[in-house]
Every structure is written in structure tokens, then in C-alpha cells.
mmCIF file of C-alpha atoms and ligand atoms in Angstrom:
data_model
loop_
_atom_site.group_PDB
_atom_site.id
_atom_site.type_symbol
_atom_site.label_atom_id
_atom_site.label_comp_id
_atom_site.label_asym_id
_atom_site.label_seq_id
_atom_site.Cartn_x
_atom_site.Cartn_y
_atom_site.Cartn_z
ATOM 1 C CA MET A 4 2.097 -9.715 29.439
ATOM 2 C CA PRO A 5 0.510 -6.860 27.411
ATOM 3 C CA GLU A 6 -3.120 -7.503 26.437
ATOM 4 C CA LYS A 7 -3.238 -9.219 23.015
ATOM 5 C CA VAL A 8 -4.441 -6.758 20.365
ATOM 6 C CA ILE A 9 -7.057 -8.298 18.065
ATOM 7 C CA PRO A 10 -6.857 -6.638 14.617
ATOM 8 C CA ILE A 11 -10.143 -5.202 13.432
ATOM 9 C CA ARG A 12 -11.862 -6.329 10.287
ATOM 10 C CA LEU A 13 -14.811 -5.120 8.329
ATOM 11 C CA ALA A 14 -17.410 -3.602 10.604
ATOM 12 C CA ALA A 15 -20.416 -3.896 8.281
ATOM 13 C CA PRO A 16 -22.078 -0.497 8.278
ATOM 14 C CA PRO A 17 -25.827 -0.548 8.908
ATOM 15 C CA ALA A 18 -27.956 -1.305 5.829
ATOM 16 C CA ARG A 19 -28.805 1.943 4.136
ATOM 17 C CA ALA A 20 -31.040 3.314 1.397
ATOM 18 C CA PRO A 21 -29.778 2.926 -2.163
ATOM 19 C CA ALA A 22 -27.268 5.624 -3.075
ATOM 20 C CA PRO A 23 -28.542 8.648 -5.020
ATOM 21 C CA HIS A 24 -28.311 8.113 -8.775
ATOM 22 C CA TYR A 25 -25.074 9.333 -10.328
ATOM 23 C CA ALA A 26 -25.851 11.014 -13.618
ATOM 24 C CA GLY A 27 -22.254 11.128 -14.853
ATOM 25 C CA GLY A 28 -19.667 13.912 -15.031
ATOM 26 C CA ALA A 29 -16.832 14.865 -12.774
ATOM 27 C CA PHE A 30 -17.218 14.284 -9.040
ATOM 28 C CA ALA A 31 -14.991 14.956 -6.057
ATOM 29 C CA ASP A 32 -14.890 14.329 -2.319
ATOM 30 C CA THR A 33 -15.687 16.952 0.324
ATOM 31 C CA LEU A 34 -12.144 18.365 0.003
ATOM 32 C CA GLY A 35 -12.381 18.650 -3.786
ATOM 33 C CA ARG A 36 -10.197 15.612 -4.474
ATOM 34 C CA PRO A 37 -10.958 13.450 -7.546
ATOM 35 C CA LEU A 38 -10.848 9.628 -7.486
ATOM 36 C CA ARG A 39 -7.769 8.539 -9.501
ATOM 37 C CA ASP A 40 -5.951 5.650 -7.855
ATOM 38 C CA LEU A 41 -7.445 2.334 -6.787
ATOM 39 C CA ARG A 42 -5.564 -0.124 -4.598
ATOM 40 C CA ILE A 43 -6.969 -3.620 -4.604
ATOM 41 C CA SER A 44 -6.007 -6.072 -1.862
ATOM 42 C CA VAL A 45 -6.284 -9.572 -3.343
ATOM 43 C CA THR A 46 -5.426 -11.463 -0.134
ATOM 44 C CA ASP A 47 -5.018 -10.849 3.608
ATOM 45 C CA ARG A 48 -2.328 -13.523 3.759
ATOM 46 C CA CYS A 49 1.415 -13.103 3.576
ATOM 47 C CA ASN A 50 4.491 -15.295 3.845
ATOM 48 C CA PHE A 51 6.317 -12.572 5.802
ATOM 49 C CA ARG A 52 5.552 -11.159 9.250
ATOM 50 C CA CYS A 53 6.983 -7.665 8.889
ATOM 51 C CA VAL A 54 7.120 -6.160 12.348
ATOM 52 C CA TYR A 55 5.531 -2.858 11.259
ATOM 53 C CA CYS A 56 2.665 -4.503 9.392
ATOM 54 C CA MET A 57 1.869 -8.070 10.506
ATOM 55 C CA PRO A 58 3.594 -8.572 13.868
ATOM 56 C CA ARG A 59 3.866 -12.300 14.527
ATOM 57 C CA GLU A 60 2.582 -12.008 18.080
ATOM 58 C CA VAL A 61 -0.759 -10.933 16.572
ATOM 59 C CA PHE A 62 -0.724 -12.753 13.249
ATOM 60 C CA ASP A 63 0.354 -16.054 14.794
ATOM 61 C CA GLU A 64 -0.471 -19.670 13.920
ATOM 62 C CA ASN A 65 -3.930 -19.255 15.487
ATOM 63 C CA TYR A 66 -4.801 -16.192 13.469
ATOM 64 C CA LYS A 67 -7.905 -16.766 11.355
ATOM 65 C CA PHE A 68 -7.349 -15.485 7.836
ATOM 66 C CA LEU A 69 -10.329 -14.941 5.542
ATOM 67 C CA PRO A 70 -11.850 -18.107 4.105
ATOM 68 C CA GLN A 71 -11.789 -18.268 0.285
ATOM 69 C CA PRO A 72 -15.556 -17.748 -0.248
ATOM 70 C CA GLN A 73 -15.322 -14.411 1.527
ATOM 71 C CA LEU A 74 -12.678 -13.118 -0.863
ATOM 72 C CA LEU A 75 -13.767 -11.341 -3.996
ATOM 73 C CA SER A 76 -13.339 -13.675 -6.948
ATOM 74 C CA PHE A 77 -11.218 -12.537 -9.902
ATOM 75 C CA GLU A 78 -14.405 -12.050 -11.909
ATOM 76 C CA GLU A 79 -15.870 -9.823 -9.165
ATOM 77 C CA ILE A 80 -12.646 -7.803 -8.898
ATOM 78 C CA ALA A 81 -12.499 -7.356 -12.683
ATOM 79 C CA ARG A 82 -16.141 -6.271 -12.819
ATOM 80 C CA LEU A 83 -15.624 -3.686 -10.069
ATOM 81 C CA ALA A 84 -12.377 -2.493 -11.660
ATOM 82 C CA ARG A 85 -14.219 -1.883 -14.935
ATOM 83 C CA VAL A 86 -16.750 0.285 -13.074
ATOM 84 C CA PHE A 87 -13.989 2.204 -11.283
ATOM 85 C CA VAL A 88 -12.098 2.850 -14.535
ATOM 86 C CA GLY A 89 -15.354 4.083 -16.042
ATOM 87 C CA LEU A 90 -15.517 6.562 -13.149
ATOM 88 C CA GLY A 91 -12.067 7.988 -13.853
ATOM 89 C CA VAL A 92 -9.587 5.647 -12.134
ATOM 90 C CA LYS A 93 -6.264 5.850 -13.990
ATOM 91 C CA LYS A 94 -4.104 3.534 -11.919
ATOM 92 C CA ILE A 95 -4.737 0.186 -10.260
ATOM 93 C CA ARG A 96 -2.248 -1.207 -7.761
ATOM 94 C CA LEU A 97 -2.606 -4.835 -6.652
ATOM 95 C CA THR A 98 -1.642 -5.372 -3.025
ATOM 96 C CA GLY A 99 -2.322 -7.701 -0.118
ATOM 97 C CA GLY A 100 -1.004 -9.115 2.301
ATOM 98 C CA GLU A 101 1.371 -10.474 -0.302
ATOM 99 C CA PRO A 102 -0.480 -10.530 -3.666
ATOM 100 C CA LEU A 103 1.753 -13.196 -5.216
ATOM 101 C CA VAL A 104 0.576 -15.783 -2.684
ATOM 102 C CA ARG A 105 -2.895 -15.643 -4.276
ATOM 103 C CA ARG A 106 -3.049 -18.537 -6.731
ATOM 104 C CA ASP A 107 -3.331 -17.805 -10.470
ATOM 105 C CA LEU A 108 -2.923 -14.072 -9.947
ATOM 106 C CA GLU A 109 -1.812 -13.888 -13.583
ATOM 107 C CA ARG A 110 -5.383 -14.669 -14.586
ATOM 108 C CA LEU A 111 -6.655 -11.597 -12.761
ATOM 109 C CA ILE A 112 -3.853 -9.480 -14.223
ATOM 110 C CA GLY A 113 -4.892 -10.653 -17.688
ATOM 111 C CA MET A 114 -8.458 -9.463 -17.028
ATOM 112 C CA LEU A 115 -7.347 -6.076 -15.680
ATOM 113 C CA ALA A 116 -4.829 -5.578 -18.480
ATOM 114 C CA GLU A 117 -7.785 -5.251 -20.878
ATOM 115 C CA LEU A 118 -8.706 -1.998 -19.128
ATOM 116 C CA ASP A 119 -7.113 1.310 -20.096
ATOM 117 C CA VAL A 120 -5.289 1.681 -16.818
ATOM 118 C CA ASP A 121 -1.763 1.889 -15.385
ATOM 119 C CA LEU A 122 -1.572 -1.590 -13.810
ATOM 120 C CA THR A 123 1.022 -2.125 -11.099
ATOM 121 C CA LEU A 124 1.623 -4.301 -8.038
ATOM 122 C CA THR A 125 3.426 -4.163 -4.697
ATOM 123 C CA THR A 126 5.213 -7.315 -3.547
ATOM 124 C CA ASN A 127 7.702 -8.423 -0.909
ATOM 125 C CA GLY A 128 9.675 -9.963 -3.774
ATOM 126 C CA SER A 129 9.856 -13.432 -2.240
ATOM 127 C CA LEU A 130 8.160 -15.145 -5.242
ATOM 128 C CA LEU A 131 9.218 -12.662 -7.904
ATOM 129 C CA ALA A 132 12.181 -14.537 -9.380
ATOM 130 C CA LYS A 133 9.796 -17.369 -10.249
ATOM 131 C CA LYS A 134 6.825 -15.260 -11.362
ATOM 132 C CA ALA A 135 8.210 -12.124 -13.064
ATOM 133 C CA LYS A 136 7.992 -13.397 -16.633
ATOM 134 C CA ALA A 137 4.423 -14.667 -16.226
ATOM 135 C CA LEU A 138 3.303 -11.398 -14.605
ATOM 136 C CA LYS A 139 4.699 -9.424 -17.503
ATOM 137 C CA ALA A 140 3.199 -11.790 -20.070
ATOM 138 C CA ALA A 141 -0.185 -11.430 -18.352
ATOM 139 C CA GLY A 142 -0.070 -7.663 -18.808
ATOM 140 C CA LEU A 143 1.434 -6.184 -15.676
ATOM 141 C CA LYS A 144 3.106 -2.857 -16.509
ATOM 142 C CA ARG A 145 5.465 -2.357 -13.570
ATOM 143 C CA LEU A 146 5.911 -3.169 -9.887
ATOM 144 C CA THR A 147 7.183 -2.100 -6.498
ATOM 145 C CA VAL A 148 9.232 -4.338 -4.217
ATOM 146 C CA SER A 149 9.498 -3.877 -0.443
ATOM 147 C CA LEU A 150 13.065 -4.278 0.826
ATOM 148 C CA ASP A 151 13.901 -2.812 4.229
ATOM 149 C CA SER A 152 17.633 -3.457 4.340
ATOM 150 C CA LEU A 153 20.547 -5.033 2.430
ATOM 151 C CA ASP A 154 21.896 -6.402 5.685
ATOM 152 C CA ASP A 155 20.667 -9.979 5.968
ATOM 153 C CA ALA A 156 20.320 -10.055 9.753
ATOM 154 C CA THR A 157 18.400 -6.787 9.829
ATOM 155 C CA PHE A 158 16.167 -7.750 6.904
ATOM 156 C CA LYS A 159 15.374 -11.136 8.455
ATOM 157 C CA ALA A 160 14.593 -9.469 11.772
ATOM 158 C CA MET A 161 12.213 -7.041 10.048
ATOM 159 C CA ASN A 162 10.413 -9.622 7.859
ATOM 160 C CA ASP A 163 10.431 -12.088 10.770
ATOM 161 C CA ALA A 164 10.329 -14.962 8.268
ATOM 162 C CA ASP A 165 14.046 -15.680 8.035
ATOM 163 C CA PHE A 166 13.916 -14.607 4.357
ATOM 164 C CA PRO A 167 17.270 -13.580 2.814
ATOM 165 C CA VAL A 168 18.056 -10.364 0.972
ATOM 166 C CA ALA A 169 19.678 -12.256 -1.913
ATOM 167 C CA LYS A 170 16.400 -13.837 -2.983
ATOM 168 C CA VAL A 171 14.640 -10.467 -3.120
ATOM 169 C CA LEU A 172 17.514 -8.996 -5.149
ATOM 170 C CA GLU A 173 17.190 -11.991 -7.487
ATOM 171 C CA GLY A 174 13.496 -11.147 -7.857
ATOM 172 C CA ILE A 175 14.274 -7.517 -8.677
ATOM 173 C CA ASP A 176 16.734 -8.638 -11.357
ATOM 174 C CA ALA A 177 14.174 -11.065 -12.775
ATOM 175 C CA ALA A 178 11.546 -8.299 -12.894
ATOM 176 C CA ALA A 179 13.943 -5.996 -14.735
ATOM 177 C CA ALA A 180 14.898 -8.787 -17.146
ATOM 178 C CA ALA A 181 11.203 -9.447 -17.796
ATOM 179 C CA GLY A 182 10.646 -5.793 -18.721
ATOM 180 C CA LEU A 183 8.907 -4.719 -15.500
ATOM 181 C CA GLY A 184 11.594 -2.164 -14.631
ATOM 182 C CA PRO A 185 12.545 0.326 -13.513
ATOM 183 C CA VAL A 186 11.503 -1.224 -10.222
ATOM 184 C CA LYS A 187 10.501 0.948 -7.291
ATOM 185 C CA ILE A 188 11.970 -0.301 -4.025
ATOM 186 C CA ASN A 189 10.180 0.628 -0.798
ATOM 187 C CA MET A 190 12.210 0.813 2.414
ATOM 188 C CA VAL A 191 10.309 1.487 5.651
ATOM 189 C CA VAL A 192 12.818 3.282 7.871
ATOM 190 C CA LYS A 193 12.594 2.728 11.635
ATOM 191 C CA ARG A 194 14.943 4.468 14.060
ATOM 192 C CA GLY A 195 17.383 2.128 15.737
ATOM 193 C CA VAL A 196 16.393 -0.761 13.487
ATOM 194 C CA ASN A 197 17.491 -0.062 9.903
ATOM 195 C CA ASP A 198 18.025 3.692 9.631
ATOM 196 C CA THR A 199 21.793 3.231 9.477
ATOM 197 C CA HIS A 200 21.248 1.285 6.251
ATOM 198 C CA VAL A 201 19.691 4.170 4.335
ATOM 199 C CA LEU A 202 22.953 5.028 2.578
ATOM 200 C CA ASP A 203 23.736 1.380 1.765
ATOM 201 C CA MET A 204 20.476 1.207 -0.191
ATOM 202 C CA ALA A 205 21.330 4.436 -2.023
ATOM 203 C CA ARG A 206 24.844 3.226 -2.869
ATOM 204 C CA HIS A 207 23.541 -0.155 -4.072
ATOM 205 C CA PHE A 208 20.757 1.074 -6.369
ATOM 206 C CA ARG A 209 22.281 4.354 -7.627
ATOM 207 C CA GLY A 210 22.841 4.125 -11.393
ATOM 208 C CA SER A 211 20.720 0.946 -11.665
ATOM 209 C CA GLY A 212 17.629 2.745 -12.945
ATOM 210 C CA HIS A 213 15.645 1.391 -9.999
ATOM 211 C CA ILE A 214 14.183 3.944 -7.572
ATOM 212 C CA VAL A 215 14.470 3.559 -3.814
ATOM 213 C CA ARG A 216 11.603 5.176 -1.886
ATOM 214 C CA TYR A 217 12.235 5.749 1.792
ATOM 215 C CA ILE A 218 9.020 5.510 3.812
ATOM 216 C CA GLU A 219 8.554 7.077 7.230
ATOM 217 C CA PHE A 220 7.463 4.478 9.794
ATOM 218 C CA MET A 221 3.677 4.908 10.092
ATOM 219 C CA ASP A 222 1.037 4.118 12.704
ATOM 220 C CA VAL A 223 -0.900 1.930 10.289
ATOM 221 C CA GLY A 224 -3.444 -0.396 11.877
ATOM 222 C CA SER A 225 -3.538 -0.867 15.620
ATOM 223 C CA THR A 226 -0.937 -3.576 16.213
ATOM 224 C CA ASN A 227 2.551 -2.324 15.265
ATOM 225 C CA GLY A 228 3.360 -0.468 18.507
ATOM 226 C CA TRP A 229 4.078 2.769 16.657
ATOM 227 C CA ARG A 230 5.852 5.608 18.486
ATOM 228 C CA MET A 231 6.868 8.987 17.086
ATOM 229 C CA ASP A 232 10.333 8.415 18.571
ATOM 230 C CA ASP A 233 10.864 5.594 16.075
ATOM 231 C CA VAL A 234 10.237 7.844 13.075
ATOM 232 C CA ILE A 235 13.153 9.208 11.037
ATOM 233 C CA PRO A 236 11.756 12.284 9.246
ATOM 234 C CA SER A 237 12.216 12.234 5.464
ATOM 235 C CA ALA A 238 14.072 15.549 5.674
ATOM 236 C CA GLU A 239 16.690 13.745 7.776
ATOM 237 C CA ILE A 240 16.936 10.927 5.213
ATOM 238 C CA VAL A 241 17.411 13.405 2.359
ATOM 239 C CA ARG A 242 20.061 15.239 4.388
ATOM 240 C CA ARG A 243 21.985 12.008 5.025
ATOM 241 C CA ILE A 244 22.021 10.987 1.371
ATOM 242 C CA HIS A 245 22.698 14.532 0.118
ATOM 243 C CA ALA A 246 25.812 14.677 2.288
ATOM 244 C CA GLU A 247 27.341 11.882 0.198
ATOM 245 C CA PHE A 248 25.428 12.183 -3.097
ATOM 246 C CA PRO A 249 24.118 15.701 -3.780
ATOM 247 C CA LEU A 250 20.401 15.692 -4.551
ATOM 248 C CA LEU A 251 18.116 18.084 -6.445
ATOM 249 C CA GLN A 252 14.374 18.167 -5.831
ATOM 250 C CA ALA A 253 12.342 16.981 -8.852
ATOM 251 C CA ASP A 254 8.743 17.806 -9.789
ATOM 252 C CA PRO A 255 5.996 15.233 -9.191
ATOM 253 C CA HIS A 256 4.888 13.225 -12.249
ATOM 254 C CA TYR A 257 1.245 14.061 -11.437
ATOM 255 C CA PRO A 258 -0.805 15.753 -8.676
ATOM 256 C CA GLY A 259 -1.279 13.455 -5.718
ATOM 257 C CA GLU A 260 1.896 11.437 -6.385
ATOM 258 C CA VAL A 261 2.755 9.876 -3.009
ATOM 259 C CA ALA A 262 6.549 10.016 -3.151
ATOM 260 C CA GLU A 263 8.474 13.278 -3.158
ATOM 261 C CA ARG A 264 11.157 12.933 -5.869
ATOM 262 C CA TRP A 265 14.869 13.786 -5.482
ATOM 263 C CA ARG A 266 17.312 13.413 -8.406
ATOM 264 C CA TYR A 267 21.021 12.678 -7.992
ATOM 265 C CA ALA A 268 22.820 15.826 -9.179
ATOM 266 C CA ASP A 269 25.304 13.664 -11.066
ATOM 267 C CA GLY A 270 22.539 12.009 -13.122
ATOM 268 C CA ALA A 271 22.727 8.606 -11.407
ATOM 269 C CA GLY A 272 18.946 8.389 -11.099
ATOM 270 C CA GLU A 273 16.569 9.337 -8.333
ATOM 271 C CA ILE A 274 15.144 8.449 -4.951
ATOM 272 C CA GLY A 275 11.782 9.161 -3.369
ATOM 273 C CA VAL A 276 10.613 9.866 0.157
ATOM 274 C CA ILE A 277 7.112 9.140 1.487
ATOM 275 C CA SER A 278 6.452 11.362 4.472
ATOM 276 C CA SER A 279 2.989 10.576 5.789
ATOM 277 C CA VAL A 280 4.042 11.484 9.348
ATOM 278 C CA THR A 281 6.083 14.677 9.012
ATOM 279 C CA GLN A 282 4.780 16.124 5.719
ATOM 280 C CA ALA A 283 1.134 15.040 5.356
ATOM 281 C CA PHE A 284 -0.035 14.858 1.740
ATOM 282 C CA CYS A 285 -3.751 14.381 2.323
ATOM 283 C CA ARG A 286 -4.709 17.596 0.499
ATOM 284 C CA ASP A 287 -4.503 15.883 -2.876
ATOM 285 C CA CYS A 288 -4.950 12.264 -1.876
ATOM 286 C CA ASN A 289 -6.919 10.629 -4.684
ATOM 287 C CA ARG A 290 -6.626 7.007 -3.496
ATOM 288 C CA LEU A 291 -9.310 4.513 -2.651
ATOM 289 C CA ARG A 292 -8.666 1.029 -1.310
ATOM 290 C CA LEU A 293 -10.693 -2.097 -1.941
ATOM 291 C CA SER A 294 -10.233 -4.733 0.741
ATOM 292 C CA THR A 295 -9.884 -8.440 0.106
ATOM 293 C CA GLU A 296 -13.542 -8.837 1.042
ATOM 294 C CA GLY A 297 -14.770 -6.129 -1.288
ATOM 295 C CA SER A 298 -15.105 -3.147 1.059
ATOM 296 C CA MET A 299 -14.039 0.361 0.085
ATOM 297 C CA TYR A 300 -11.743 2.198 2.488
ATOM 298 C CA THR A 301 -11.340 5.890 1.811
ATOM 299 C CA CYS A 302 -8.117 6.193 3.848
ATOM 300 C CA LEU A 303 -5.159 3.954 4.746
ATOM 301 C CA PHE A 304 -5.877 4.819 8.375
ATOM 302 C CA GLY A 305 -9.603 4.235 7.995
ATOM 303 C CA GLN A 306 -11.846 2.482 10.505
ATOM 304 C CA ASN A 307 -14.889 1.267 8.612
ATOM 305 C CA GLY A 308 -15.256 -0.026 5.108
ATOM 306 C CA HIS A 309 -18.161 0.380 2.701
ATOM 307 C CA ASP A 310 -19.315 -3.040 1.598
ATOM 308 C CA LEU A 311 -19.568 -3.545 -2.173
ATOM 309 C CA ARG A 312 -19.504 -7.339 -2.094
ATOM 310 C CA SER A 313 -23.052 -7.646 -0.729
ATOM 311 C CA LEU A 314 -24.297 -5.400 -3.520
ATOM 312 C CA LEU A 315 -22.411 -7.455 -6.101
ATOM 313 C CA ARG A 316 -23.677 -10.761 -4.746
ATOM 314 C CA ALA A 317 -27.210 -9.388 -4.441
ATOM 315 C CA GLY A 318 -27.186 -8.896 -8.216
ATOM 316 C CA ALA A 319 -26.667 -5.118 -8.359
ATOM 317 C CA ASP A 320 -26.149 -3.778 -11.881
ATOM 318 C CA GLU A 321 -23.400 -1.395 -12.987
ATOM 319 C CA ASP A 322 -25.559 1.659 -12.306
ATOM 320 C CA ALA A 323 -26.131 0.653 -8.713
ATOM 321 C CA LEU A 324 -22.422 -0.043 -8.201
ATOM 322 C CA ARG A 325 -21.506 3.318 -9.723
ATOM 323 C CA ASP A 326 -24.042 5.110 -7.551
ATOM 324 C CA GLU A 327 -22.634 3.488 -4.430
ATOM 325 C CA ILE A 328 -19.001 4.254 -5.271
ATOM 326 C CA VAL A 329 -19.723 7.870 -6.162
ATOM 327 C CA ALA A 330 -21.826 8.360 -3.032
ATOM 328 C CA VAL A 331 -19.044 7.018 -0.806
ATOM 329 C CA TRP A 332 -16.397 9.124 -2.526
ATOM 330 C CA ARG A 333 -18.512 12.280 -2.448
ATOM 331 C CA ALA A 334 -18.964 11.852 1.320
ATOM 332 C CA ARG A 335 -15.232 11.342 1.915
ATOM 333 C CA GLY A 336 -13.400 13.822 4.103
ATOM 334 C CA ASP A 337 -10.396 11.775 5.287
ATOM 335 C CA ARG A 338 -7.172 13.533 6.156
ATOM 336 C CA TYR A 339 -5.780 11.347 8.914
ATOM 337 C CA SER A 340 -2.156 12.393 8.474
ATOM 338 C CA GLU A 341 -3.183 15.971 9.139
ATOM 339 C CA ILE A 342 -4.894 15.021 12.404
ATOM 340 C CA ARG A 343 -2.472 12.320 13.479
ATOM 341 C CA THR A 344 -0.847 14.400 16.197
ATOM 342 C CA ALA A 345 -4.166 14.927 17.975
ATOM 343 C CA GLN A 346 -4.878 11.229 17.669
ATOM 344 C CA THR A 347 -1.540 9.901 18.803
ATOM 345 C CA ALA A 348 -1.521 12.294 21.723
ATOM 346 C CA LEU A 349 -4.407 10.281 23.150
ATOM 347 C CA PRO A 350 -3.797 7.294 25.408
ATOM 348 C CA GLU A 351 -3.613 4.064 23.344
ATOM 349 C CA ALA A 352 -7.044 2.857 24.483
ATOM 350 C CA ALA A 353 -8.668 6.128 23.411
ATOM 351 C CA ARG A 354 -7.192 6.205 19.930
ATOM 352 C CA LEU A 355 -9.120 5.377 16.751
ATOM 353 C CA ARG A 356 -9.056 1.643 16.055
ATOM 354 C CA LYS A 357 -7.693 1.539 12.537
ATOM 355 C CA VAL A 358 -7.976 -1.206 9.950
ATOM 356 C CA GLU A 359 -4.842 -3.308 9.433
ATOM 357 C CA MET A 360 -2.660 -2.483 6.430
ATOM 358 C CA SER A 361 -2.338 -6.189 5.600
ATOM 359 C CA TYR A 362 -6.084 -6.223 5.041
ATOM 360 C CA ILE A 363 -6.364 -3.253 2.688
ATOM 361 C CA GLY A 364 -2.861 -3.023 1.264
ATOM 362 C CA GLY A 365 -0.445 -0.073 1.734
HETATM 363 S S1 SF4 B 426 -3.777 9.653 5.546
HETATM 364 FE FE1 SF4 B 426 -5.556 8.987 4.389
HETATM 365 S S2 SF4 B 426 -6.286 10.829 3.380
HETATM 366 FE FE2 SF4 B 426 -4.216 11.231 4.041
HETATM 367 S S3 SF4 B 426 -2.912 10.726 2.312
HETATM 368 FE FE3 SF4 B 426 -3.051 8.889 3.583
HETATM 369 S S4 SF4 B 426 -4.734 7.698 2.745
HETATM 370 FE FE4 SF4 B 426 -4.905 9.798 1.957
#
């Protein structure tokens, strides 16, 4: 029986001197990257157990999720978001775990919708049919739904919660009807599991306006048993689709856009590929993640967070919060996807222990 892997949580960094005062103006990290995108995890809980994110053998019935008082309240999240937007953040993505399992999420969305920001959310779609209208009414602009296959048996095996495809498709339709479309649909592609379903997804969503993004299976966290052999390179995915539906490469909407865009030559829409493993895009990564407990992670494959919650709850004012955020960003040098090979070449026990994706959002 392999040794049970205990996911890591916030390792509180040692107390440190107040951050140097930030006097305003543009700022960048050590690789010249600006801060533009903020991903906020509103819960570490989820009603799925996707094998590449929250494997059930680790996140089982004994797993201790974060108690409510340790989560940032909506008021704390909104206050931090206001500071981040003041520092140049243009897009906020709400994530989890599964964000829609957090009660009254519409209330938080209403608070964030007051900010001048592109407000979006990533969901597994399980609660979307019921909630789409309210999310839109609260001010959500658009959303992304994770759907790893149209084949029910495969999808249920991957979400490990016996959840049917039909209900997610219903949620996507409800989101479109509520005005949250076009919906982006994320498919994590794993060799020998769902890679033969890549074309089914393309056939199903072509011409619908929705955009399927094919994601290379990643070594997020330290519990999903990642192997390079299980990765289908994006170039292979594009080749497979192009063979049936000719594709033309399209320009990114903005620098640092995660998905590489490919348009159907016949005008039936587009797809995207997210190639963190085979085509690292760290050079213009402008994303910061805020964990459910209020810690900043400067990389999806990060190890330690930078605790903002203690500052907040110790009564820090906006200046102090700004100083802290800018200091953390300015010290950032992450580029994990560029060093992955060196890392994954190490024996498992010697590899970096990375924070779980379900804790900081994708
Ligand atoms: S690996 Fe880290 S630095 Fe690179 S793109 Fe992903 S989040 Fe950004």
C-alpha cells in the first residue's frame, strides 16, 4: 500500500518586517512581468473528486477541510480585491475547489461587480443550471466550465462523483441562456483516459459559439500521480482536430493569455490549447492566486503562500496591504513550467512539495 500523501497547506512564513512603502506607479516582478490577473479561491471544498486534482484516496471522508472562520469572509475578499484592482489587476477569476458550493456566492459577486474588472468564474458545472441566472444578475460577466468528456462512463470515472455529462451540458445551456456565454469549456486531456474523446468535444461544440480549451495534464500539487507519459502534447491535439477540421492559428487577445487560440478555417468558431507542460508560458505570466485562507501564491506550482489574512485581521490599512502585495510581487521569480523537467527528473521524495490546486484554484 503506497504511503498516503498528505496534501500541504499554508506554511506560514516567518514573521517579517513591514514591507517597504509603495509610492505608486508601475511595478513588475523580477522577470519584468506586471500583475494583471487575480484568481481567488473561495473554498477548498468540492462536490467532485477529479482524479487529477482531488483524488479520493487523499481527499476522503476523513479529510479535514478548512473550518469557516479560517476562510476569508466576503467582506475581506472584496476589500482585498479593491486593493488589487487599484494596483492594476484587470481580471478576477473566482475558483475553488468548486466555487458554487460556497453559500451566497452571489453576494460576493455583487460586491466585486462594483469594481472595474473583468469578473469571471471557473466551475465544474454541477450547480450551474440552478444558479446561472442569479450569477448573471449579481454581475458575473462570463464563466468557464470544466468538462473532461462527453462519454458518461469516462466523465464519471474522471470526476469520481458519479456525476452525469447531461447535467453539465444543461448548466452550459443555462449559462448561455442567462447571457454568460460564450462559455469556455476546459477539458484536461490524459493519455489512455479521455484523449480519444478530443474530437467528440470538437464536433459537439463546433458552431455553438462556446470555446473548448484542451489542457495538458499537469503535475499540479503533490497527489495526482502525474507522469509525463500520461501527457498528450497540445501539438498532437491540434494535429488530430486539424485532420478533420482545418485550423488556423489566431492571435492572443492580450499578452499573457493562457490559451493558445486556433480558429476553424470554415468559420465554425475556435478552440484553445493550454500547454503548461510542452510549451511553457511563464515568460509573460501575470497571474497571482489568493488562497481560500487569504494567502498569495505567485505560481500555480508554488510551495509557500504569503499570508494577507493576518495583516487584514490585525487591522492593517490599505497602504500596508498595498505595500505587502507589491513587495511580494516585486520579489517574484516563478517560472516552474520552464524548470519542470529538472524537477520531475528527481525521485518523487526529492521533488518540490507543491500546494494543491484545489486549495488555490487552477
Ligand atoms: S508555471 Fe507558474 S509562473 Fe509559469 S505560467 Fe504557470 S503559474 Fe505562471
